[in-house]
CSV table of C-alpha atoms in Angstrom, one decimal:
chain,number,residue,atom,x,y,z
A,1,MET,CA,64.3,-95.4,-107.1
A,2,THR,CA,67.2,-97.3,-105.5
A,3,LEU,CA,69.9,-97.3,-108.2
A,4,ALA,CA,73.1,-99.3,-108.5
A,5,LEU,CA,75.8,-99.4,-111.2
A,6,VAL,CA,77.5,-102.5,-112.6
A,7,ILE,CA,80.8,-102.4,-114.4
A,8,PRO,CA,82.2,-105.6,-116.0
A,9,ALA,CA,86.0,-105.3,-116.1
A,10,TYR,CA,88.4,-107.5,-117.9
A,11,ASN,CA,91.9,-106.1,-118.1
A,12,GLU,CA,90.9,-102.5,-117.5
A,13,ARG,CA,93.6,-101.3,-115.2
A,14,HIS,CA,94.4,-98.2,-117.3
A,15,THR,CA,90.8,-96.8,-117.1
A,16,ILE,CA,88.8,-98.4,-114.3
A,17,ALA,CA,89.9,-95.9,-111.6
A,18,GLU,CA,88.7,-92.9,-113.7
A,19,VAL,CA,85.5,-94.7,-114.6
A,20,VAL,CA,84.7,-95.4,-110.9
A,21,ALA,CA,85.6,-91.8,-109.8
A,22,ARG,CA,83.3,-90.3,-112.3
A,23,CYS,CA,80.5,-92.9,-111.5
A,24,ARG,CA,80.8,-92.0,-107.7
A,25,ARG,CA,79.6,-88.4,-108.6
A,26,VAL,CA,76.4,-89.9,-109.8
A,27,CYS,CA,75.8,-93.0,-107.6
A,28,GLU,CA,77.6,-94.5,-104.6
A,29,ALA,CA,76.4,-98.1,-105.1
A,30,ILE,CA,78.9,-99.5,-107.6
A,31,TYR,CA,79.7,-103.1,-108.3
A,32,VAL,CA,82.7,-103.9,-110.4
A,33,VAL,CA,83.1,-107.5,-111.6
A,34,ASP,CA,86.7,-108.4,-112.2
A,35,ASP,CA,86.4,-111.1,-114.8
A,36,GLY,CA,89.7,-113.0,-114.3
A,37,SER,CA,91.8,-110.0,-115.3
A,38,THR,CA,95.5,-110.7,-115.8
A,39,ASP,CA,96.8,-107.1,-116.1
A,40,GLY,CA,96.6,-105.9,-112.5
A,41,THR,CA,93.0,-104.7,-112.6
A,42,GLY,CA,92.3,-106.5,-109.3
A,43,ARG,CA,95.1,-104.6,-107.5
A,44,VAL,CA,93.7,-101.3,-108.7
A,45,LEU,CA,90.2,-102.2,-107.5
A,46,GLU,CA,91.6,-103.0,-104.0
A,47,ASN,CA,91.9,-99.2,-103.4
A,48,LEU,CA,88.6,-98.1,-104.9
A,49,PRO,CA,85.3,-97.5,-102.9
A,50,VAL,CA,83.3,-100.2,-104.8
A,51,THR,CA,81.9,-103.7,-104.2
A,52,VAL,CA,84.2,-106.1,-106.1
A,53,ILE,CA,83.1,-109.4,-107.4
A,54,ALA,CA,86.1,-111.4,-108.5
A,55,HIS,CA,86.0,-114.3,-111.0
A,56,PRO,CA,89.1,-116.5,-110.6
A,57,GLU,CA,89.0,-117.0,-114.4
A,58,ASN,CA,87.5,-115.2,-117.4
A,59,ARG,CA,83.9,-116.1,-117.7
A,60,GLY,CA,82.8,-113.6,-120.3
A,61,LYS,CA,80.8,-110.4,-120.2
A,62,ALA,CA,77.4,-112.1,-119.8
A,63,ALA,CA,78.4,-113.9,-116.6
A,64,SER,CA,80.0,-110.7,-115.3
A,65,LEU,CA,76.8,-108.6,-116.0
A,66,VAL,CA,74.5,-111.2,-114.4
A,67,ALA,CA,76.7,-111.6,-111.3
A,68,GLY,CA,76.9,-107.8,-110.8
A,69,MET,CA,73.2,-107.2,-111.4
A,70,ARG,CA,72.0,-110.0,-109.1
A,71,ALA,CA,74.3,-108.8,-106.3
A,72,ALA,CA,73.0,-105.3,-106.7
A,73,ILE,CA,69.3,-106.3,-106.5
A,74,ALA,CA,70.1,-108.7,-103.6
A,75,GLU,CA,71.2,-105.6,-101.7
A,76,GLY,CA,68.0,-103.7,-102.5
A,77,ALA,CA,68.5,-102.0,-105.9
A,78,ASN,CA,65.4,-101.8,-108.0
A,79,ALA,CA,67.2,-100.5,-111.1
A,80,VAL,CA,70.7,-101.2,-112.4
A,81,VAL,CA,72.7,-99.3,-114.9
A,82,THR,CA,75.4,-101.2,-116.7
A,83,LEU,CA,78.4,-99.5,-118.4
A,84,ASP,CA,81.8,-100.5,-119.6
A,85,GLY,CA,85.1,-100.0,-117.8
A,86,ASP,CA,87.0,-98.6,-120.8
A,87,LEU,CA,85.7,-95.0,-121.0
A,88,GLN,CA,83.4,-95.8,-124.0
A,89,HIS,CA,80.5,-94.6,-121.8
A,90,ARG,CA,80.2,-91.2,-120.1
A,91,PRO,CA,79.1,-91.7,-116.5
A,92,GLU,CA,77.7,-88.2,-116.5
A,93,ASP,CA,75.0,-89.5,-118.9
A,94,ILE,CA,73.6,-91.9,-116.3
A,95,PRO,CA,70.9,-89.4,-115.1
A,96,ARG,CA,69.6,-89.3,-118.6
A,97,LEU,CA,68.9,-93.1,-118.5
A,98,VAL,CA,67.3,-92.7,-115.1
A,99,ALA,CA,65.1,-89.9,-116.4
A,100,ALA,CA,63.9,-92.1,-119.2
A,101,HIS,CA,63.1,-94.9,-116.8
A,102,LYS,CA,61.4,-92.6,-114.2
A,103,GLY,CA,57.7,-93.4,-113.8
A,104,ASN,CA,57.9,-96.7,-115.6
A,105,PRO,CA,59.3,-99.5,-113.5
A,106,THR,CA,59.3,-101.9,-116.4
A,107,LEU,CA,61.2,-99.7,-118.8
A,108,VAL,CA,64.7,-100.7,-120.2
A,109,ALA,CA,66.6,-97.5,-121.2
A,110,ILE,CA,69.5,-97.8,-123.6
A,111,GLY,CA,72.1,-95.3,-124.6
A,112,SER,CA,72.1,-95.1,-128.5
A,113,ARG,CA,75.2,-94.0,-130.4
A,114,PHE,CA,73.5,-93.7,-133.7
A,115,GLU,CA,72.5,-90.1,-133.7
A,116,ARG,CA,76.1,-89.4,-134.7
A,117,PRO,CA,77.1,-92.6,-136.6
A,118,GLY,CA,79.9,-90.8,-138.4
A,119,ARG,CA,81.9,-91.0,-135.2
A,120,ILE,CA,81.7,-94.8,-135.1
A,121,PRO,CA,84.5,-96.7,-136.8
A,122,VAL,CA,83.3,-98.0,-140.2
A,123,VAL,CA,83.6,-101.7,-139.4
A,124,ARG,CA,81.8,-101.4,-136.1
A,125,ARG,CA,79.1,-99.2,-137.7
A,126,LEU,CA,78.4,-101.8,-140.4
A,127,ALA,CA,78.4,-104.7,-137.9
A,128,ASN,CA,76.0,-102.8,-135.6
A,129,LYS,CA,73.6,-102.0,-138.5
A,130,PHE,CA,73.6,-105.6,-139.5
A,131,ALA,CA,72.8,-106.6,-135.9
A,132,ASN,CA,70.2,-103.9,-135.5
A,133,TYR,CA,68.3,-105.0,-138.6
A,134,TRP,CA,67.9,-108.7,-137.5
A,135,ILE,CA,67.4,-107.9,-133.9
A,136,SER,CA,64.6,-105.5,-134.8
A,137,ILE,CA,62.9,-108.3,-136.7
A,138,ALA,CA,63.2,-110.6,-133.7
A,139,CYS,CA,61.9,-107.9,-131.4
A,140,GLY,CA,59.1,-106.9,-133.7
A,141,MET,CA,60.0,-103.2,-133.6
A,142,PRO,CA,62.9,-100.9,-134.6
A,143,ILE,CA,65.9,-101.2,-132.4
A,144,ARG,CA,68.2,-98.3,-132.7
A,145,ASP,CA,71.4,-99.6,-131.0
A,146,SER,CA,71.3,-103.3,-130.1
A,147,GLN,CA,74.9,-103.5,-129.2
A,148,SER,CA,75.2,-100.6,-126.7
A,149,GLY,CA,76.2,-101.9,-123.3
A,150,PHE,CA,75.2,-98.6,-121.6
A,151,ARG,CA,71.8,-99.6,-120.2
A,152,LEU,CA,69.3,-99.3,-117.4
A,153,TYR,CA,67.6,-102.6,-116.5
A,154,PRO,CA,64.6,-102.8,-114.1
A,155,ARG,CA,64.7,-105.1,-111.2
A,156,ARG,CA,61.9,-107.4,-112.4
A,157,LEU,CA,63.7,-108.1,-115.7
A,158,ILE,CA,66.9,-109.0,-113.8
A,159,GLU,CA,65.1,-111.3,-111.4
A,160,ASN,CA,63.8,-113.3,-114.4
A,161,ILE,CA,66.8,-113.4,-116.8
A,162,PRO,CA,66.2,-116.4,-118.9
A,163,VAL,CA,69.2,-116.3,-121.3
A,164,ALA,CA,72.5,-118.1,-121.4
A,165,GLN,CA,75.5,-116.7,-119.5
A,166,GLY,CA,78.5,-119.0,-120.5
A,167,LEU,CA,81.7,-117.8,-122.1
A,168,GLU,CA,80.3,-118.4,-125.6
A,169,ALA,CA,77.3,-116.2,-124.7
A,170,SER,CA,79.6,-113.3,-123.7
A,171,PHE,CA,78.5,-110.8,-126.4
A,172,VAL,CA,75.2,-112.6,-127.2
A,173,PHE,CA,73.7,-111.9,-123.9
A,174,GLU,CA,72.9,-108.2,-124.4
A,175,SER,CA,71.1,-108.9,-127.7
A,176,GLU,CA,69.2,-111.9,-126.4
A,177,ILE,CA,67.9,-110.1,-123.2
A,178,LEU,CA,66.7,-107.3,-125.4
A,179,ILE,CA,64.7,-109.7,-127.5
A,180,ASP,CA,63.3,-111.5,-124.5
A,181,ALA,CA,62.4,-108.2,-122.8
A,182,ALA,CA,60.5,-106.9,-125.9
A,183,ARG,CA,58.6,-110.2,-126.2
A,184,ALA,CA,57.7,-110.1,-122.5
A,185,GLY,CA,56.2,-106.6,-122.9
A,186,TYR,CA,58.9,-104.5,-121.3
A,187,GLY,CA,59.2,-100.9,-122.5
A,188,ILE,CA,62.4,-99.9,-124.4
A,189,GLU,CA,63.5,-96.3,-124.7
A,190,PHE,CA,66.6,-95.1,-126.5
A,191,VAL,CA,68.5,-92.1,-125.2
A,192,SER,CA,71.0,-90.6,-127.7
A,193,ILE,CA,74.6,-90.5,-126.5
A,194,ASP,CA,77.9,-89.6,-128.2
A,195,PRO,CA,80.0,-92.5,-129.6
A,196,LEU,CA,83.2,-92.5,-127.6
A,197,TYR,CA,86.3,-94.4,-128.7
A,198,PRO,CA,89.1,-93.1,-126.5
A,199,VAL,CA,92.6,-93.0,-127.9
A,200,GLY,CA,95.1,-94.8,-125.7
A,201,ALA,CA,92.6,-96.4,-123.4
A,202,GLY,CA,95.0,-99.3,-122.8
A,203,ARG,CA,93.5,-102.2,-124.7
A,204,HIS,CA,91.7,-103.3,-127.8
A,205,SER,CA,88.0,-104.2,-127.8
A,206,HIS,CA,87.3,-107.7,-126.5
A,207,TYR,CA,84.6,-108.1,-129.2
A,208,ARG,CA,85.8,-110.4,-131.9
A,209,GLY,CA,84.0,-109.2,-135.0
A,210,PHE,CA,83.4,-112.4,-137.1
A,211,ARG,CA,83.2,-114.9,-134.3
A,212,ASP,CA,80.9,-112.9,-132.0
A,213,THR,CA,78.7,-111.5,-134.9
A,214,VAL,CA,78.1,-115.2,-136.0
A,215,ARG,CA,77.1,-116.1,-132.5
A,216,ILE,CA,74.7,-113.2,-132.3
A,217,PHE,CA,73.2,-114.1,-135.7
A,218,ARG,CA,72.7,-117.7,-134.8
A,219,MET,CA,70.8,-116.7,-131.6
A,220,VAL,CA,68.7,-114.2,-133.5
A,221,ALA,CA,67.8,-116.7,-136.2
A,222,ARG,CA,66.7,-119.1,-133.5
A,223,LYS,CA,64.5,-116.5,-131.9
A,224,ILE,CA,63.0,-115.5,-135.2
A,225,LEU,CA,62.1,-119.1,-136.0
A,226,SER,CA,60.8,-119.9,-132.6
A,227,GLY,CA,58.6,-116.8,-131.9
A,228,PRO,CA,56.4,-115.6,-130.3
A,229,LYS,CA,56.3,-112.0,-131.2
A,230,PRO,CA,56.1,-109.0,-128.8
A,231,PRO,CA,52.8,-107.3,-127.9
A,232,ALA,CA,51.5,-105.3,-130.9
A,233,HIS,CA,50.9,-102.2,-128.9
A,234,PHE,CA,54.5,-101.8,-127.8
A,235,LYS,CA,56.8,-99.5,-129.6
A,236,PRO,CA,60.2,-98.2,-128.4
A,237,THR,CA,61.0,-94.4,-128.4
A,238,GLN,CA,64.1,-92.4,-129.2
A,239,ARG,CA,65.0,-89.5,-127.0
A,240,ARG,CA,67.4,-86.9,-128.4
A,241,TYR,CA,69.7,-84.6,-126.4
A,242,GLU,CA,72.9,-82.7,-126.7
A,243,SER,CA,75.4,-84.4,-124.4
A,244,GLY,CA,77.4,-81.3,-123.7
A,245,SER,CA,80.6,-82.7,-125.1
A,246,ASN,CA,81.4,-82.7,-128.8
């Protein structure tokens, strides 16, 4: 499998160098999308051994992910791992997603934080549970962690991304592509990871709880009302493991 990593970055100058350094121990094909950062992230990236895709203005996470993934498959990747640039995902866990994907070129592997939900801030935990419930209905199967951005996508899914990518779709994208993948018959496997919320990472989350949750809910409601449902035989799985860091 030819693997590439895609990291959307918006104002991540405090953390992006460490994320890239740790990713390089796992994979050398790294694409960082600088989404109109205003904090000097671009200057940090100039000195890093990565392919940089620079947006002149902020276009949102959806556009960053799509730009990075399409650049990666255009250069030969047949699977792409996405992870955030703020140290909320442990690059050392990437091989676990690859292992889940191995042998099934149509599998989407997702890092699930809900084996240890007590480590997730209460507000985020409740919002994620709400999203998981409705997205599970839209997918037609239990979805363990619909909001995790730590994922492995197969090439074929990336080549046929049908969902919106504008600024308003910024945090809707990862929920919508999950629903569309399930309905198209792609496999989904959840790999347990530790919830990480680093202290002093340099910036607050770009997710705006009420606004972005409403946007996600509207998309999910539209999907539920429109159908169709995914293949009846398809069920996701959950893989447990000890991450090695507590």
